[in-house]
CSV table of C-alpha atoms and ligand atoms in Angstrom, one decimal:
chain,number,residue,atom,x,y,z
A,8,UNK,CA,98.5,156.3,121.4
A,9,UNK,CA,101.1,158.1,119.2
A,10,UNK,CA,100.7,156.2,116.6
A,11,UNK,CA,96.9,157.0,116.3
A,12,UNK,CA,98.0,161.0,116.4
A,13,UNK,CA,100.2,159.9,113.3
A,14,UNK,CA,97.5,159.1,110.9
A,15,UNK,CA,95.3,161.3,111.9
A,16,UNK,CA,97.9,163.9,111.0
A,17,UNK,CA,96.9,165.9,108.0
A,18,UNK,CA,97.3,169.4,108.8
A,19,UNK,CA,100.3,172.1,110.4
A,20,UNK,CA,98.0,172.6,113.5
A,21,UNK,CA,98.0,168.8,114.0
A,22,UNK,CA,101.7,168.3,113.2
A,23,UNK,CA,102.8,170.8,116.3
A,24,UNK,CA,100.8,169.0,118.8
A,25,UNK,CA,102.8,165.9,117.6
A,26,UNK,CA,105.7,167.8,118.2
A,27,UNK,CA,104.3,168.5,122.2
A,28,UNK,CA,103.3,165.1,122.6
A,29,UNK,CA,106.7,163.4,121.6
A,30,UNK,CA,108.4,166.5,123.8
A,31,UNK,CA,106.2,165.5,126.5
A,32,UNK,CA,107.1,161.3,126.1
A,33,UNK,CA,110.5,162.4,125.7
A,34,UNK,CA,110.8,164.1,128.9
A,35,UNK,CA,111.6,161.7,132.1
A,36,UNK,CA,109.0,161.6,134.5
A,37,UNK,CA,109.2,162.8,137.8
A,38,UNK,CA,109.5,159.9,140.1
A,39,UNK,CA,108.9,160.6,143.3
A,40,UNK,CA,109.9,157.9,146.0
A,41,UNK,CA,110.4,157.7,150.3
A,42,UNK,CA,109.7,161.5,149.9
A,43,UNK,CA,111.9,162.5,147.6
A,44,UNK,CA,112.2,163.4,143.8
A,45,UNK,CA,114.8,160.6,142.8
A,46,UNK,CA,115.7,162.0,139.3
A,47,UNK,CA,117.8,164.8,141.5
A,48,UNK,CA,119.7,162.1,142.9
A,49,UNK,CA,122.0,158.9,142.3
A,50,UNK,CA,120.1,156.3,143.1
A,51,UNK,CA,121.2,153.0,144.3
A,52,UNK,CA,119.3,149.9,145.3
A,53,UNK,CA,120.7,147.1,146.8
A,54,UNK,CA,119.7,143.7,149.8
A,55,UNK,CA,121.7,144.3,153.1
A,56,UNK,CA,124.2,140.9,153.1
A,57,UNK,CA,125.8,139.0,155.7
A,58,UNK,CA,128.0,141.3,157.4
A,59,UNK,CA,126.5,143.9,156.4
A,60,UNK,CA,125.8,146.8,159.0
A,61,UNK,CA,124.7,150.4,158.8
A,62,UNK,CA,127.6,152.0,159.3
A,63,UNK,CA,129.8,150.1,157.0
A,64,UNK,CA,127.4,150.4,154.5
A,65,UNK,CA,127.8,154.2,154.5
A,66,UNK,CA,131.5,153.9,154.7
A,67,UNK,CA,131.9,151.6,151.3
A,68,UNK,CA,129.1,155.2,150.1
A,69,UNK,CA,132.2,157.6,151.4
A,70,UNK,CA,131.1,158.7,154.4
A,71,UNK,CA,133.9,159.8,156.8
A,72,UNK,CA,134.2,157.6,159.9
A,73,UNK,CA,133.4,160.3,162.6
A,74,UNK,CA,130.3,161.4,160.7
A,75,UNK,CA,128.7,157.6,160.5
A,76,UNK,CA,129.3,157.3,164.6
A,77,UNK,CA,127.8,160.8,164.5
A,78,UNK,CA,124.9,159.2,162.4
A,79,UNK,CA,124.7,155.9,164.3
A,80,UNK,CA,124.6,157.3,167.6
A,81,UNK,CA,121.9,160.0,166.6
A,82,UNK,CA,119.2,157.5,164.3
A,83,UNK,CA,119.5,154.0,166.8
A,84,UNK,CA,116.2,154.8,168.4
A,85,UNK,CA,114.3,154.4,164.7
A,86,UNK,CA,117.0,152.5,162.6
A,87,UNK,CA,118.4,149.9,165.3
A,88,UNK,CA,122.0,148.5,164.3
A,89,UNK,CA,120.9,145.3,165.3
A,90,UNK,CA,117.4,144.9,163.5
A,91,UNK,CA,118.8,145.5,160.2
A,92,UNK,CA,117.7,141.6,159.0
A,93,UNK,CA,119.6,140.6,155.7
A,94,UNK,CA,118.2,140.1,152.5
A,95,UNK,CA,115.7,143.2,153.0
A,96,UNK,CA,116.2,145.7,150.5
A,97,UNK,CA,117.8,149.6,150.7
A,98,UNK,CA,118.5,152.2,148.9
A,99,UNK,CA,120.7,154.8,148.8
A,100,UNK,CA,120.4,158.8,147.4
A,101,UNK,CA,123.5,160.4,146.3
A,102,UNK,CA,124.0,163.6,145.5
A,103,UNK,CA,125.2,164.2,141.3
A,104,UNK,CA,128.2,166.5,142.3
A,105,UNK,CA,132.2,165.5,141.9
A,106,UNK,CA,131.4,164.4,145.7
A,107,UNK,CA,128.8,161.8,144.7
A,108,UNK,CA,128.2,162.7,148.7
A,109,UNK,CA,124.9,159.9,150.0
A,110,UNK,CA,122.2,162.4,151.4
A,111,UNK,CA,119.8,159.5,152.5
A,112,UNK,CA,119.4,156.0,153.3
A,113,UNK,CA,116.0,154.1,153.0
A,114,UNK,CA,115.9,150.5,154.4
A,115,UNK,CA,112.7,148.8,153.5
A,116,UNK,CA,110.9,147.4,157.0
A,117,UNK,CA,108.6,145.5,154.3
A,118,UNK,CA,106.7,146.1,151.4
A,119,UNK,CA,104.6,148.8,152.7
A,120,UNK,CA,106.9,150.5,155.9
A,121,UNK,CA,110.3,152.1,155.2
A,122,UNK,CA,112.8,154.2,157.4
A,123,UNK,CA,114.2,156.8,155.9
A,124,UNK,CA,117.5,158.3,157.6
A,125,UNK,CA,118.4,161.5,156.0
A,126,UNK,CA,122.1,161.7,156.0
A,127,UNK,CA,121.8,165.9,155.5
A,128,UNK,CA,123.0,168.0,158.1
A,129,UNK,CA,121.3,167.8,161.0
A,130,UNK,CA,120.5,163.8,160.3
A,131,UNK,CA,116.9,162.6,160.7
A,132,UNK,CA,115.5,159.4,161.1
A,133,UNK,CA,111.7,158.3,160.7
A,134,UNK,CA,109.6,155.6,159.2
A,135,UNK,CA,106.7,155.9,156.5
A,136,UNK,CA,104.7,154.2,154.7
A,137,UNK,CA,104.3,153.9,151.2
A,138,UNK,CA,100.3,154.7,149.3
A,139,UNK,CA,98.0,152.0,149.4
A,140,UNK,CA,94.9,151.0,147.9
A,141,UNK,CA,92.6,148.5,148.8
A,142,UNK,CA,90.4,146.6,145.5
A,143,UNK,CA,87.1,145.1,147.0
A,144,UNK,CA,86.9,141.1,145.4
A,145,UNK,CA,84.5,138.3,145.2
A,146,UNK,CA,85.5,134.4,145.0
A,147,UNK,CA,83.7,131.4,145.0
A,148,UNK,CA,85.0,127.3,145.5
A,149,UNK,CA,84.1,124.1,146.1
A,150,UNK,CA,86.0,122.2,148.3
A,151,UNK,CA,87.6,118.7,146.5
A,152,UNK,CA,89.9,117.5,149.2
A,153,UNK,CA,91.4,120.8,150.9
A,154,UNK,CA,90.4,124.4,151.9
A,155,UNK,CA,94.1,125.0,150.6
A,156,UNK,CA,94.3,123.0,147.6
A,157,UNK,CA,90.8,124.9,146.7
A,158,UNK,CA,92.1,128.4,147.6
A,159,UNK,CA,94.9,127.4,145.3
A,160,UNK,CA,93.3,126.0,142.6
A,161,UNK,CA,90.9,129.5,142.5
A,162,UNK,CA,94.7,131.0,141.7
A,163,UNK,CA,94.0,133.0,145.4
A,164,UNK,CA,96.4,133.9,147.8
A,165,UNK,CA,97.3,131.0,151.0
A,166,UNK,CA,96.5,134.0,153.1
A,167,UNK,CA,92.7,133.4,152.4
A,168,UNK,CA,92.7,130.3,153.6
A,169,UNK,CA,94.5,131.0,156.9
A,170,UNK,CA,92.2,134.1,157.1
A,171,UNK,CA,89.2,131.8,156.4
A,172,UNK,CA,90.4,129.0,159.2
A,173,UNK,CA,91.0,131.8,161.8
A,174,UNK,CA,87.1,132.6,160.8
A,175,UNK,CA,86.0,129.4,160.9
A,176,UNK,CA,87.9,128.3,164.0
A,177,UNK,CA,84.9,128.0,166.5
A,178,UNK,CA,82.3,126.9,164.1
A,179,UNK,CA,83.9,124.6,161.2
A,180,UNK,CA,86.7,121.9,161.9
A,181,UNK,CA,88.8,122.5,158.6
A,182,UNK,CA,90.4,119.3,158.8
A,183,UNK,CA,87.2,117.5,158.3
A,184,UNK,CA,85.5,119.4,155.5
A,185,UNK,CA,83.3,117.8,152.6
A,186,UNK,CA,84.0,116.9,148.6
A,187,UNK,CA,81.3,119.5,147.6
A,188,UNK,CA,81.3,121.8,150.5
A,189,UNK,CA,81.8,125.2,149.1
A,190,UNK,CA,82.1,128.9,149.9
A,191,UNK,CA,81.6,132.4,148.8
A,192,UNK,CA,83.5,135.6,149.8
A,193,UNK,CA,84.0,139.3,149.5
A,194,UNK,CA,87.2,140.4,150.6
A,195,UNK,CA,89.7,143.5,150.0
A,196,UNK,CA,93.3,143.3,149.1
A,197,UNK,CA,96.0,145.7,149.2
A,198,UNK,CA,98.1,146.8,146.4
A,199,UNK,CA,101.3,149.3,146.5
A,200,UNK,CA,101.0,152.2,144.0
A,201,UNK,CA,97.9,150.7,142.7
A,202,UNK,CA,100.5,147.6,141.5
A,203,UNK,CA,102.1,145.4,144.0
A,204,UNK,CA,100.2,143.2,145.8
A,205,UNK,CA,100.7,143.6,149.7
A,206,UNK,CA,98.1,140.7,151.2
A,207,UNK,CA,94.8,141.0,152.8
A,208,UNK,CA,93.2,143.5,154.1
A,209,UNK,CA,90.0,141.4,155.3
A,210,UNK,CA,87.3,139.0,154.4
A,211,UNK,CA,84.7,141.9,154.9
A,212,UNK,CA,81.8,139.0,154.1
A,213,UNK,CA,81.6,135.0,153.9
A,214,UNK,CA,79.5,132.2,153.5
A,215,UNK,CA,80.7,128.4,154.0
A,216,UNK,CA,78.6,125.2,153.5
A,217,UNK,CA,79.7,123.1,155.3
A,218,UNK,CA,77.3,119.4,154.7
A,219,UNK,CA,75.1,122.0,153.3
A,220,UNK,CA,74.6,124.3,156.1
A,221,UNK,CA,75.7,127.9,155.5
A,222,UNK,CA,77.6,129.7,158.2
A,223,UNK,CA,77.6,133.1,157.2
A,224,UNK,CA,80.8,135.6,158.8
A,225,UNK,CA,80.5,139.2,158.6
A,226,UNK,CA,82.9,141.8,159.5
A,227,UNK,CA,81.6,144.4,161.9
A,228,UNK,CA,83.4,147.3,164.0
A,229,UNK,CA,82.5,146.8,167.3
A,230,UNK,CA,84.6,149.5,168.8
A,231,UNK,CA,85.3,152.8,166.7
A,232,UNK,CA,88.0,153.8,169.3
A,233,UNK,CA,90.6,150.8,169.0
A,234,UNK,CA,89.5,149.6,165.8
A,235,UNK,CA,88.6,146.5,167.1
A,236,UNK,CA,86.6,144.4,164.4
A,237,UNK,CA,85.0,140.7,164.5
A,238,UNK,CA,83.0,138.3,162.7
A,239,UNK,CA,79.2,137.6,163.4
A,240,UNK,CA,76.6,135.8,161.4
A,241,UNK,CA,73.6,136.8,160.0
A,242,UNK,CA,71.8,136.8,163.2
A,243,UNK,CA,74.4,138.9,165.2
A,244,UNK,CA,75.8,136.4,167.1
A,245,UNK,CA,78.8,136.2,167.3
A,246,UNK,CA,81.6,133.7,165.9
A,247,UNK,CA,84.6,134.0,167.9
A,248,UNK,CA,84.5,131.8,171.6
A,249,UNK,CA,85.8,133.9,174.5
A,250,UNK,CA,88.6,131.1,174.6
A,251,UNK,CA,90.6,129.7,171.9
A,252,UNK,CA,90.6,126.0,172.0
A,253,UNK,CA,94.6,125.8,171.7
A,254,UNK,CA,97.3,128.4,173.2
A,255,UNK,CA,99.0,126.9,169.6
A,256,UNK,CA,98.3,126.6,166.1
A,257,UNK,CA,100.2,123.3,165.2
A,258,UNK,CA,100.4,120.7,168.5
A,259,UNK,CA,100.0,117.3,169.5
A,260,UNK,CA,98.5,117.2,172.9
A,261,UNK,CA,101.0,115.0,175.1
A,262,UNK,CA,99.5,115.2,178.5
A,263,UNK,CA,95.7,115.6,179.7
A,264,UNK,CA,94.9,117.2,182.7
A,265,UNK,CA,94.4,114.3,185.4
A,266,UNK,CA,93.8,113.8,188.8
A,267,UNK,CA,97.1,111.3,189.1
A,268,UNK,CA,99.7,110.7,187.0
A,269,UNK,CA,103.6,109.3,186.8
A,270,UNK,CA,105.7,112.6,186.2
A,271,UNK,CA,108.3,112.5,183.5
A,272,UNK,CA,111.2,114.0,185.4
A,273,UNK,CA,109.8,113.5,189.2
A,274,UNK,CA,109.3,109.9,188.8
A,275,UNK,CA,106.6,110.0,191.0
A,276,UNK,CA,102.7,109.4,191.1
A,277,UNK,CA,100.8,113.1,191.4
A,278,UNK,CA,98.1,115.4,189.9
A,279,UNK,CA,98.9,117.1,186.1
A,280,UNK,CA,96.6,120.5,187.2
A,281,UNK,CA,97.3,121.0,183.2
A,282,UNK,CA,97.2,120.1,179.5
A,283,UNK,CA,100.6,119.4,177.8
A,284,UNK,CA,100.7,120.5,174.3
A,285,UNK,CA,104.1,119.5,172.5
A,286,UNK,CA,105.6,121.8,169.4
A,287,UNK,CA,109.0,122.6,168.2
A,288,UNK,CA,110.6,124.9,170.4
A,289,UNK,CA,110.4,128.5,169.3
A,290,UNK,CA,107.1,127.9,168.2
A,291,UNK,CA,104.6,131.5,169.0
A,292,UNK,CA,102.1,130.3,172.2
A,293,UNK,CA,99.2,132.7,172.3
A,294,UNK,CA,96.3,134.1,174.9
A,295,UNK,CA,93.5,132.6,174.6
A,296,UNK,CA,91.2,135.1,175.5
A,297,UNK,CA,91.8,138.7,176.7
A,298,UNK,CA,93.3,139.7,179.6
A,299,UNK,CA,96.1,141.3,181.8
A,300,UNK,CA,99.1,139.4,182.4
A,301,UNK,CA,99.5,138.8,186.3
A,302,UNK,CA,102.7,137.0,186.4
A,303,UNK,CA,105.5,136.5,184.0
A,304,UNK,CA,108.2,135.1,185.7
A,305,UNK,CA,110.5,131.9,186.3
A,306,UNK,CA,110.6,129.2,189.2
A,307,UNK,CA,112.8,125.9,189.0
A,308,UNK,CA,109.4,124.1,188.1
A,309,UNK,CA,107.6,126.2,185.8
A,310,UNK,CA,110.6,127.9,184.0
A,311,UNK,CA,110.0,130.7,182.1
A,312,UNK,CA,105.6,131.2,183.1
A,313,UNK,CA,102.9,133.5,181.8
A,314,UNK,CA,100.0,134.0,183.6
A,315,UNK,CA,96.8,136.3,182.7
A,316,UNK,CA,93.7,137.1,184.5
A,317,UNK,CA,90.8,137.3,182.1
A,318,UNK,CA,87.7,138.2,184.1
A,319,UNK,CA,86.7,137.6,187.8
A,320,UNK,CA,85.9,134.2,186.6
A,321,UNK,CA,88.9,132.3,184.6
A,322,UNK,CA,92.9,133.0,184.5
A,323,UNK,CA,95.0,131.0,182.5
A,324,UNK,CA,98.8,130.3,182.8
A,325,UNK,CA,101.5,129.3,180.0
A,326,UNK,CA,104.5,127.0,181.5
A,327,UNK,CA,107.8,126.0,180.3
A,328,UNK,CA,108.3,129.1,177.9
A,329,UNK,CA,111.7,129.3,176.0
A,330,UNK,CA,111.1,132.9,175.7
A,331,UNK,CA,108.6,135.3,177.8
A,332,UNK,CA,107.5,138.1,175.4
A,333,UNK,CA,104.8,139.8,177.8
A,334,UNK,CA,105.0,141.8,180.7
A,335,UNK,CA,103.1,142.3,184.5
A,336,UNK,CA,100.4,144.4,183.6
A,337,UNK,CA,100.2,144.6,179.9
A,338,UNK,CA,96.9,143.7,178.5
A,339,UNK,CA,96.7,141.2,175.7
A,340,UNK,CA,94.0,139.8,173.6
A,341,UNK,CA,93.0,136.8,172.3
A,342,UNK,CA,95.6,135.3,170.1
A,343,UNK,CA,97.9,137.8,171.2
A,344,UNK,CA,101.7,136.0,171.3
A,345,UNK,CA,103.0,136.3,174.9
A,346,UNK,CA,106.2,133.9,174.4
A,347,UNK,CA,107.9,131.0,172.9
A,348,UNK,CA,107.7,126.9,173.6
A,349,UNK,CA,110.3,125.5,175.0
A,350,UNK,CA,111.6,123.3,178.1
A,351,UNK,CA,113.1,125.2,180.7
A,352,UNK,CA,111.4,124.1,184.3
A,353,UNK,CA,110.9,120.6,185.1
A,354,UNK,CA,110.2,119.5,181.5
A,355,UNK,CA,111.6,116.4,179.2
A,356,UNK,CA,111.3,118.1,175.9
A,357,UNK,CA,109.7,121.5,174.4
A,358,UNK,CA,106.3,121.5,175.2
A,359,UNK,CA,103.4,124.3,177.2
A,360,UNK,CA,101.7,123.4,180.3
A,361,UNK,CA,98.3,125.2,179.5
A,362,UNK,CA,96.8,125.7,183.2
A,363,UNK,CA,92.9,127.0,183.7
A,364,UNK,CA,91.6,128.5,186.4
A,365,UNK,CA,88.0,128.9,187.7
A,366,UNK,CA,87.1,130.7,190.4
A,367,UNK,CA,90.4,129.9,192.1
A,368,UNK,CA,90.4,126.3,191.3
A,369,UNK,CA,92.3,124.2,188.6
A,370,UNK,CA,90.4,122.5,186.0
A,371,UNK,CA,90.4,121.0,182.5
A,372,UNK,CA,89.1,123.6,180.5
A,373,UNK,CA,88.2,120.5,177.8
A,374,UNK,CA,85.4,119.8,180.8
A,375,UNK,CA,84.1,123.0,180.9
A,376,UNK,CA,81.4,124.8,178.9
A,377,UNK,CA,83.0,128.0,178.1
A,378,UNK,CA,81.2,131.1,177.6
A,379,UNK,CA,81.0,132.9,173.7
A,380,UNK,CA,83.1,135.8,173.2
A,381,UNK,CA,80.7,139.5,173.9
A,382,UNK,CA,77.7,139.5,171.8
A,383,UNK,CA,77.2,143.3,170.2
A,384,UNK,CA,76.3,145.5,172.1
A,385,UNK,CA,71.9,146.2,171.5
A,386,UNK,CA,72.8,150.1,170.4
A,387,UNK,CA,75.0,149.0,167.5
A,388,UNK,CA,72.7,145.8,166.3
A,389,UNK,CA,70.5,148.3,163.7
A,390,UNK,CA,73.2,149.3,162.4
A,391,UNK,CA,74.6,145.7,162.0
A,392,UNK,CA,71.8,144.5,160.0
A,393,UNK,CA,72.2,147.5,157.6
A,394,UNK,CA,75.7,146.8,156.9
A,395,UNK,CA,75.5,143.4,156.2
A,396,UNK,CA,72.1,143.1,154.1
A,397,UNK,CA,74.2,144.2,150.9
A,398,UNK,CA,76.9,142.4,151.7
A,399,UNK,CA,74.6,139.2,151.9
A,400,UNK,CA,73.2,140.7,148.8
A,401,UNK,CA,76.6,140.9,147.1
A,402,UNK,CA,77.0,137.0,148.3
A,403,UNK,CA,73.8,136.3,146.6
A,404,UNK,CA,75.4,137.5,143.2
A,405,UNK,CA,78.7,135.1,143.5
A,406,UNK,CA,78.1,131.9,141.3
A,407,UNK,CA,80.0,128.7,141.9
A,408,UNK,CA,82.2,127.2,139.2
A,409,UNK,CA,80.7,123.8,139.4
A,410,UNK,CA,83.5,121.5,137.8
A,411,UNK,CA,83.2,120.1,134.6
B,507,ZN,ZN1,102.0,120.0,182.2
């Protein structure tokens, strides 16, 4: 741009607005960062190591050892000691006096949240967020051998295809897809400062052929109040199942629910009231459906035990649990994680006993024809079709690459 002004320069008049402009590159700008103008301060940036912790880290900074127990004490509430993960990154403000006295400390939660603890004073601790925007985008692919290896080859982020399979769960087995099947999207991504890429927002519109039959995924508020959003097709129905079909996203099932069978650790013939599905322990087990949690206990048999009521109809319970991360009373919803696999209980190795309840009595829930999640409600279906005709629209536009 400079150089532009340069030979276009010809007169005095011209020659002092030169003079402005190079004043005006000259001059640092202001960056402004966590809230505060960081060309008033030192600034350092660093990764929290192993060994790290708060407190020292202020020390090696100069602060005084009464002031950082002062400071511990008064921020562990928003800044816990013990949360601070290594690796993440942090950065420290310094005053530009003889002192070179640290006036805050920013730890970085992730690429969007940050606590800041200011170090002035009377000490303050709070998290924040840092701007983002959201850039609307539209994809197309045809499938070769993988969803993944598609997503991939577009140059798109994995988090499409996980967002696409959590979609698709009820309606399209993506272990099974086609050469040639093929899909379109609209989606929105997030960006930091209008740079940094920070994931997915949401698929906001979809179509998938799958053996040439279009399944079409919109994204519609249902409810204002909580935010609560979910995918229907072009008819309003909706996509999601009121039950997911596993309390686990990677399994093998080990154990089918049966009227007799030789138990493992009992040695003996009885009922399995249940469906065994084995995973490496520490592996997230989730609701699947909505619900309040009933129980969430341990007994010599079940070990560490989840259970949720749903509706009148159907509770479900979650045996074996290294880790119970719910509690009685707390409502969940579907997919919601409410503990960990593992093999406490009467159990041989690291596995959940998914149990199914309904009306009282036990049964396989692979038996059953299970209702579909709440269609919308009649008020809000006008309003439906409006939103989604230019988003089918905007589908319409998307061509496919066919490969050459
Ligand atoms: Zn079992």
């Amino acid at each position: 741009m400079l150089m532009m002004v340069f030979t276009a320069c010809n007169n005095q008049e011209e020659k002092r607005e030169i003079a402005d402009n190079v004043k005006k590159v000259e001059a640092p700008p202001v960056i402004e960062e966590f809230g505060y103008v960081l060309n008033d301060y030192d600034v350092v940036r660093d990764t929290i190591r192993s060994g790290d912790s708060f407190g020292l880290i202020l020390g090696t900074h100069g602060v005084n050892p009464n002031r950082i127990f002062e400071i511990v004490n008064k921020v562990k509430d928003t800044l816990n000691p013990r949360r601070i993960i290594v690796g993440k990154p942090y950065v420290i403000l310094k005053e530009r006096d003889s002192a070179n006295t640290p006036i805050a400390f920013i730890y970085e939660n992730d690429l969007i949240n940050y606590t800041v603890v200011d170090l002035r004073d009377s000490i303050d601790a709070y998290t924040s967020k840092r701007p983002v925007t959201v850039t609307k985008k539209a994809v197309s692919g045809i499938i070769n051998s993988s969803l993944t290896e598609s997503i991939q080859d577009e140059g798109l982020s994995p988090l499409i295809a996980h967002e696409m399979s959590n979609i698709y769960q009820w309606s399209i087995d993506f272990f099974r897809l086609q050469k040639g099947d093929r899909f379109k999207l609209v989606y929105n991504e997030r960006y930091i400062n209008d740079s940094i890429y920070a994931g997915i927002e949401n698929i906001e519109a979809a179509v998938f052929y799958h053996q040439d039959k279009p399944y079409y995924a919109f994204n519609f508020m249902v409810d204002s109040i909580a935010g609560g959003r979910d995918y229907y097709d072009e008819k309003a129905r909706p996509l999601q199942s009121f039950f997911l079909k596993a309390p686990l996203d990677f399994f093998r099932i080990s154990s089918r629910f049966s009227p007799n069978r030789f138990h493992p650790v009992q040695k003996r013939w009885k009922a399995h009231k249940g469906t065994d599905y084995a995973a490496a322990h520490g592996t997230p087990i989730k609701s699947t459906a909505n619900g309040v949690v009933i129980a969430s206990s341990y007994t010599a048999g079940n070990g560490n035990y989840v259970k949720i009521k749903h509706n009148d109809t159907y509770t479900t319970q979650y045996l074996h649990m290294s880790q119970r991360l719910v509690k009685v009373g707390q409502r969940v919803k579907q997919g919601d994680i409410i503990g960990k696999v593992g093999s406490t209980g009467l159990a041989t190795g690291p596995h959940v006993c998914y149990r199914f309840w309904k009306n009282g009595v036990q049964v396989d829930p692979f038996r059953q024809n299970l209702p579909s999640a709440e269609p919308i409600e009649e008020k809000y279906i006008p309003s439906y079709f409006a939103v989604i005709e230019p988003l089918k629209d905007e589908l319409e536009r998307i061509d496919f690459k066919e490969p050459i």
